[in-house]
Amino acid sequence: MADIQTMSTPATVFDLFAGLESTNHEQIVFCQDNATGLKAIIAIHNTVLGPGLGGTRMWSYANEKDAVRDALRLSRGMTYKASVAGLNLGGAKAVIIGDAKTAKSEALMRKFGRFVENLNGKYITAEDVGTTTRDMEYVNMETDHVVGLPEMMGGGGDPSPVTAFGTYMGIKASAKKAWGSDSLSGKSVAVQGIGKVGMHLLEHLKKEGASIYVADINEQALIEAAAMGAIPVSGDDMYELDVDVFAPCALGAILNGNTIPRLKCQVVAGAANNQLEDEKVHGDMLKAKGIVYAPDFVINAGGLINVYSEYNGYVREQAMAQAENIYKTILDIYSLADAQQVNNQQAAIKLAEKRINDMMHVHSTF
Ligand code: NAD
C-alpha cells in the first residue's frame, strides 16, 4: 500500500457536497478496486418511499466529474419516476467508469456486486446502457439486490412490452386531452425508433387503426415495420410530418430549439428517456406551441414497473395492469399543469415530490 505521505492529490477537486446539497442526495458510494480495475459510483438520491432502484451504466466518461454528474442526474430522475408511478421505491443509480466493450470482466461485475451487497438493500441495481442481463447474473452471484434478471432466473425478462403498453396508454391519455377522445382510430402517429419498445408500440397502434409513420437508422427495422403496414420516412423529415402524434422512442434531447419549431403535431408522447434538451426552456416551448407533451419519465415507467414486480414474485399480467395506470397519472399531470400554469414536465415533478412529502409524513411516526 502506498505511503500516505507519498500519495498524490487528485488532479481535480470539486465541490462535491455543495452539489449533493443542491440536489438533496442522501448518499454517494465510491467503489474502487485495483485488482479488477473497478471504479464505480453509486448515487442514492432519496429513499423515503423505499430502497433506491436504478440501473448500472458503464461508460467511458471523459473525466470523473462527468461520471459523478451523470450518477447524480440519473439517480434523481429515478426518484421522480418511481414516485409518480406509485411504486414504493426510491431513486438511485450506479455508474461504472470504463469501456463496456474492453474493460468488463466477470470479476469486475462480481466485485461491483459485493459493493451493492454491502449497502444491505438500500440500493437495488439492474442493467442499463453498457451492461447486460449476463452482467447482472454475475452481480447476482454476490448479492440478491438486483432485478431485471432473465425469466429462467425468476426475473421479469425483457421489460419492453410493458414499457410499450404504458407508452400506448400515455398516448391515449394525451389524445383525450388534445381531442376529447382517447381513440387513436384514424389518427396519424410518427414513431421515431423501431427498437424493442417501438416495435411493440406499433402493434398496439396498428390494432387500434392508427396510420403509422416510422423512422430508424436500422434498415432491417424499417423493413419489419413496413411489413406491419407502417410508412417509412427518412430521419430528419420526422419532425416536419403533418401528423397528430409524434412518439420519440429512440434518443434523448430530441426536443430542442431546432426541432420544436418544426413540429406540426398536437401531441408528443413516446418512450425515449430525457427527451427535453432543457426541461424548463423546451417544456415551456412545447406548452407555448399548444402541444400536449407527455413527460417521458411518466409515460415510460413500464420498465421500472416491470422490474419492481419481480420483488413480489413476477407476474406479467400484474405488471401490465400497473402500467395501465399510466393513463390516469398522465391525465392528473395535465390537470395539475393547467391548474398551476406550469409545463407538463414541471407538473410531473411536482406530483412526484408531493407523494414523497406525503409519505415522509406517514413515516414520521413508528
Ligand atoms: P432499442 O435500442 O431497442 O431501440 C432504439 C431504436 O432507435 C433502434 O432501432 C435504433 O436503431 C433507433 N435509433 C437510434 N438512433 C436513431 C436515430 N437517430 N433516428 C431514428 N432511430 C434511431 O431501445 P429500446 O429499448 O426500444 O428503448 C427506446 C427508448 O426508450 C430509449 O430512449 C430507452 O432509454 C427508452 N426506454 C426503454 C425502456 C425499455 O423497457 N426498453 C424503458 C424505459 C425507457
XYZ file of C-alpha atoms and ligand atoms in Angstrom:
410
model
C 0.000 0.000 0.000
C 1.339 3.455 -0.864
C 2.612 5.577 1.982
C 0.028 8.246 2.690
C 2.800 10.875 2.570
C 3.746 9.986 -0.999
C 0.204 9.762 -2.372
C -0.591 12.360 -4.994
C -3.523 14.704 -4.543
C -6.354 14.074 -7.010
C -5.862 16.189 -10.131
C -9.285 17.715 -9.894
C -11.079 18.518 -6.696
C -14.566 19.857 -6.954
C -17.168 20.937 -4.520
C -18.971 17.618 -4.162
C -21.002 18.338 -1.040
C -22.359 21.575 -2.495
C -23.625 19.522 -5.432
C -25.215 16.946 -3.137
C -26.835 19.685 -1.111
C -28.361 21.336 -4.161
C -29.844 18.073 -5.450
C -30.633 16.822 -1.915
C -28.865 13.466 -2.363
C -28.685 11.090 0.590
C -25.526 9.128 -0.074
C -22.779 8.578 -2.607
C -20.612 5.495 -2.554
C -17.286 5.406 -4.391
C -16.240 1.838 -5.189
C -12.583 1.237 -6.053
C -10.690 -1.992 -6.644
C -7.192 -2.219 -8.104
C -7.282 -5.919 -8.995
C -10.362 -5.729 -11.228
C -9.975 -2.078 -12.235
C -13.418 -1.315 -10.838
C -14.197 2.361 -10.440
C -17.863 2.872 -9.733
C -20.108 5.476 -8.179
C -23.418 4.551 -6.572
C -25.632 7.599 -6.069
C -28.599 7.193 -3.742
C -30.863 10.178 -4.149
C -33.895 9.540 -1.973
C -35.188 6.522 -0.046
C -38.323 7.965 1.569
C -40.596 5.708 -0.485
C -38.397 2.610 -0.413
C -34.970 1.309 -1.439
C -33.286 3.225 -4.241
C -33.584 1.323 -7.510
C -31.712 2.235 -10.657
C -29.621 0.510 -13.283
C -25.848 0.368 -13.581
C -24.441 2.291 -16.526
C -20.960 1.511 -17.836
C -19.459 4.311 -19.881
C -16.111 5.818 -20.872
C -16.626 9.186 -19.217
C -14.333 11.993 -20.318
C -13.491 12.633 -16.670
C -14.580 11.669 -13.158
C -16.598 14.820 -12.704
C -18.806 13.833 -15.656
C -19.304 10.388 -14.118
C -20.390 11.847 -10.779
C -22.653 14.331 -12.516
C -24.305 11.554 -14.543
C -24.856 9.432 -11.427
C -26.412 12.387 -9.594
C -28.644 13.382 -12.529
C -29.845 9.862 -13.297
C -30.495 8.880 -9.669
C -32.654 11.985 -9.121
C -34.635 11.049 -12.241
C -35.250 7.583 -10.786
C -36.719 9.104 -7.601
C -39.288 11.026 -9.634
C -40.041 8.115 -11.951
C -40.731 5.694 -9.075
C -42.738 8.212 -7.098
C -45.080 9.262 -9.881
C -45.580 5.613 -10.901
C -46.887 4.973 -7.372
C -44.126 2.479 -6.546
C -42.649 2.028 -3.084
C -39.176 2.689 -4.386
C -36.636 5.421 -4.020
C -34.204 6.698 -6.625
C -30.611 5.628 -7.167
C -28.223 4.848 -9.997
C -24.734 3.448 -10.409
C -22.113 4.251 -12.990
C -19.027 2.193 -13.707
C -16.248 4.175 -15.335
C -14.747 2.323 -18.288
C -15.247 0.971 -21.763
C -18.055 -1.601 -21.658
C -16.522 -3.431 -24.638
C -12.995 -3.850 -23.281
C -12.875 -3.206 -19.526
C -15.622 -5.547 -18.362
C -14.991 -8.916 -16.745
C -16.741 -11.422 -14.519
C -14.502 -10.360 -11.627
C -15.271 -6.670 -12.117
C -19.032 -7.232 -12.173
C -18.906 -9.539 -9.158
C -16.734 -7.075 -7.232
C -19.316 -4.425 -8.028
C -21.962 -6.858 -6.723
C -20.062 -7.035 -3.397
C -20.307 -3.265 -3.049
C -24.049 -3.426 -3.789
C -24.400 -6.190 -1.181
C -22.648 -4.004 1.403
C -25.464 -1.483 1.111
C -27.824 -4.078 2.613
C -30.685 -3.461 0.203
C -30.671 0.316 0.346
C -29.671 0.181 -3.324
C -31.101 -2.270 -5.875
C -29.354 -2.492 -9.201
C -30.352 -3.552 -12.732
C -28.914 -3.393 -16.229
C -28.604 -0.134 -18.121
C -26.587 1.297 -21.013
C -23.301 -0.632 -21.242
C -24.392 -3.513 -19.006
C -26.335 -6.638 -19.919
C -28.508 -9.294 -18.356
C -25.413 -11.520 -18.300
C -23.554 -8.901 -16.244
C -26.453 -8.830 -13.807
C -26.207 -12.596 -13.461
C -22.617 -12.047 -12.236
C -23.773 -9.294 -9.873
C -26.454 -11.671 -8.630
C -23.755 -14.175 -7.620
C -22.699 -11.682 -4.937
C -25.981 -10.009 -3.982
C -29.729 -10.538 -4.132
C -30.263 -6.808 -4.577
C -30.516 -6.964 -8.339
C -33.556 -7.011 -10.652
C -34.122 -7.334 -14.370
C -32.916 -10.911 -14.453
C -33.956 -13.388 -17.156
C -37.258 -15.212 -16.696
C -35.497 -18.533 -16.094
C -33.852 -16.944 -13.033
C -37.161 -15.705 -11.637
C -36.891 -12.280 -13.217
C -39.300 -10.414 -15.430
C -37.228 -10.744 -18.591
C -37.406 -8.089 -21.286
C -39.345 -5.078 -19.924
C -40.008 -3.586 -23.387
C -43.551 -4.984 -23.867
C -44.600 -3.402 -20.560
C -42.878 -0.128 -21.425
C -44.596 -0.113 -24.810
C -48.001 -0.792 -23.278
C -47.535 2.035 -20.749
C -46.457 4.333 -23.571
C -49.540 3.377 -25.567
C -51.694 4.232 -22.507
C -49.916 7.579 -22.251
C -50.555 8.329 -25.925
C -54.255 7.562 -25.454
C -54.452 9.828 -22.386
C -52.740 12.586 -24.369
C -55.214 12.116 -27.228
C -58.026 12.520 -24.702
C -56.502 15.809 -23.567
C -55.914 17.065 -27.115
C -59.130 15.954 -28.831
C -61.568 14.949 -26.079
C -61.481 11.272 -27.079
C -58.761 8.726 -26.429
C -59.460 6.815 -29.625
C -56.473 6.606 -31.960
C -58.540 5.192 -34.792
C -57.849 7.309 -37.860
C -55.129 9.310 -36.073
C -51.658 9.515 -37.572
C -48.685 8.670 -35.375
C -44.983 9.099 -36.217
C -42.733 6.736 -34.267
C -39.027 7.605 -34.114
C -37.055 4.441 -33.326
C -38.434 0.981 -34.040
C -36.390 -0.883 -31.465
C -37.580 -3.122 -28.658
C -40.164 -0.616 -27.397
C -41.064 0.969 -30.745
C -41.909 -2.350 -32.376
C -44.300 -3.368 -29.575
C -45.849 0.082 -29.664
C -46.505 -0.348 -33.371
C -48.602 -3.441 -32.654
C -50.887 -1.521 -30.263
C -51.240 1.407 -32.650
C -51.976 -0.856 -35.586
C -54.606 -2.785 -33.630
C -56.396 0.483 -32.897
C -56.409 1.603 -36.514
C -53.907 4.455 -36.423
C -51.893 5.274 -39.523
C -48.226 4.951 -38.637
C -45.041 6.593 -39.926
C -41.653 5.312 -38.802
C -38.028 6.418 -38.875
C -34.976 4.434 -37.830
C -31.298 4.269 -38.746
C -31.610 0.488 -38.874
C -32.800 -0.587 -42.349
C -33.948 -4.003 -41.138
C -36.198 -2.415 -38.505
C -37.784 -0.269 -41.222
C -38.433 -3.314 -43.398
C -40.125 -5.108 -40.475
C -42.208 -2.045 -39.653
C -43.252 -1.635 -43.289
C -44.371 -5.272 -43.296
C -46.711 -4.297 -40.458
C -48.205 -1.514 -42.585
C -46.128 1.413 -41.320
C -44.802 4.039 -43.748
C -41.031 4.640 -43.502
C -39.779 8.230 -43.651
C -36.204 9.449 -43.659
C -34.716 10.529 -40.314
C -34.870 14.302 -40.155
C -38.207 14.553 -42.032
C -39.874 13.028 -38.991
C -40.027 16.408 -37.210
C -41.906 18.116 -40.035
C -44.508 15.430 -40.708
C -48.091 16.602 -40.694
C -49.229 14.034 -38.123
C -51.369 14.037 -34.983
C -48.858 12.378 -32.649
C -45.056 12.277 -32.550
C -43.731 9.371 -30.458
C -39.966 9.595 -29.773
C -38.732 6.068 -28.983
C -35.027 6.325 -29.771
C -32.876 9.146 -28.480
C -32.734 11.750 -25.731
C -32.594 15.551 -26.167
C -34.534 15.456 -29.451
C -36.959 18.140 -28.255
C -34.919 21.299 -28.584
C -34.725 24.738 -30.174
C -34.073 23.222 -33.586
C -36.831 20.582 -33.652
C -39.753 22.063 -31.670
C -40.402 24.950 -34.116
C -40.713 22.357 -36.922
C -43.305 20.148 -35.206
C -46.814 20.119 -36.702
C -48.270 17.508 -34.340
C -50.570 18.248 -31.423
C -49.216 15.504 -29.142
C -45.661 14.442 -28.310
C -45.728 11.182 -26.363
C -43.078 8.475 -26.567
C -40.821 6.195 -24.544
C -37.371 7.746 -25.041
C -35.580 8.939 -21.911
C -34.674 12.606 -21.352
C -36.449 13.916 -24.450
C -36.276 17.591 -23.479
C -32.836 19.084 -24.048
C -33.686 21.585 -21.301
C -36.645 20.692 -19.064
C -37.726 24.271 -18.404
C -36.906 26.004 -21.688
C -38.162 23.296 -24.026
C -41.048 22.215 -21.778
C -42.238 25.837 -21.924
C -41.659 25.981 -25.696
C -43.954 22.986 -26.250
C -46.575 24.483 -23.945
C -46.443 27.830 -25.788
C -46.995 25.982 -29.070
C -50.080 24.279 -27.597
C -48.512 20.820 -27.914
C -49.585 18.235 -25.347
C -46.306 16.741 -24.110
C -46.354 13.526 -22.058
C -43.449 13.743 -19.575
C -41.010 10.992 -20.534
C -40.304 9.641 -17.075
C -44.033 9.157 -16.510
C -45.014 7.584 -19.810
C -42.013 5.209 -19.941
C -42.293 3.942 -16.347
C -43.421 0.495 -17.569
C -39.832 -0.780 -17.493
C -39.448 0.196 -13.843
C -42.890 -1.201 -13.026
C -41.787 -4.458 -14.623
C -38.622 -4.867 -12.536
C -40.419 -3.745 -9.377
C -42.895 -6.589 -9.927
C -40.018 -9.050 -9.519
C -39.969 -8.206 -5.850
C -43.382 -9.781 -5.226
C -42.929 -12.845 -7.421
C -43.146 -11.800 -11.027
C -46.478 -11.984 -12.857
C -46.506 -10.220 -16.218
C -50.272 -9.543 -16.104
C -49.792 -7.648 -12.836
C -47.060 -5.508 -14.338
C -49.299 -4.779 -17.329
C -52.214 -3.840 -15.061
C -49.993 -1.420 -13.168
C -48.692 0.070 -16.418
C -52.299 0.755 -17.400
C -52.430 3.299 -14.533
C -50.097 5.497 -16.569
C -53.240 6.624 -18.419
C -54.749 8.181 -15.283
C -51.448 9.552 -13.994
C -50.828 11.389 -17.258
C -54.306 12.961 -17.139
C -53.719 14.011 -13.489
C -50.487 15.692 -14.559
C -52.229 17.604 -17.355
C -54.866 18.841 -14.871
C -52.169 19.933 -12.422
C -50.223 21.722 -15.180
C -53.369 23.628 -16.176
C -54.237 24.496 -12.583
C -50.736 25.716 -11.730
C -49.874 27.186 -15.139
C -46.636 25.229 -15.440
C -45.372 22.989 -18.215
C -46.209 19.281 -18.081
C -42.688 18.211 -17.096
C -42.746 20.583 -14.138
C -46.216 19.364 -13.145
C -44.969 15.759 -13.190
C -42.069 16.675 -10.897
C -44.478 18.466 -8.543
C -46.688 15.378 -8.413
C -43.674 13.165 -7.685
C -42.437 15.494 -4.943
C -45.891 15.704 -3.397
C -46.096 11.926 -2.965
C -42.633 11.837 -1.374
C -43.581 14.639 1.055
C -46.898 12.961 1.900
C -45.172 9.654 2.636
C -42.467 11.386 4.663
C -45.305 12.466 6.947
C -46.771 8.930 7.036
C -43.362 7.589 8.081
C -42.876 10.276 10.726
C -44.371 8.050 13.435
C -43.407 4.495 14.321
P -33.533 -0.033 -28.672
O -32.063 0.196 -28.670
O -34.058 -1.425 -28.760
O -34.219 0.799 -29.849
C -33.828 2.079 -30.214
C -34.072 2.191 -31.706
O -33.798 3.547 -32.090
C -33.148 1.304 -32.543
O -33.894 0.582 -33.503
C -32.187 2.292 -33.193
O -31.728 1.850 -34.459
C -33.067 3.503 -33.318
N -32.323 4.770 -33.460
C -31.113 5.094 -32.957
N -30.756 6.313 -33.383
C -31.756 6.764 -34.165
C -31.976 7.955 -34.883
N -31.072 8.922 -34.911
N -33.149 8.098 -35.557
C -34.064 7.095 -35.576
N -33.897 5.935 -34.916
C -32.765 5.780 -34.209
O -34.068 0.694 -27.350
P -35.464 0.484 -26.636
O -35.287 -0.461 -25.522
O -36.526 0.277 -27.640
O -35.655 1.928 -25.954
C -36.025 3.047 -26.718
C -36.009 4.285 -25.841
O -36.895 4.104 -24.725
C -34.642 4.604 -25.212
O -34.524 6.004 -25.079
C -34.730 3.974 -23.850
O -33.865 4.605 -22.919
C -36.186 4.242 -23.513
N -36.724 3.311 -22.516
C -36.752 1.963 -22.788
C -37.284 1.099 -21.853
C -37.378 -0.376 -22.108
O -38.111 -1.076 -21.405
N -36.685 -0.914 -23.108
C -37.788 1.588 -20.632
C -37.767 2.964 -20.401
C -37.218 3.815 -21.350
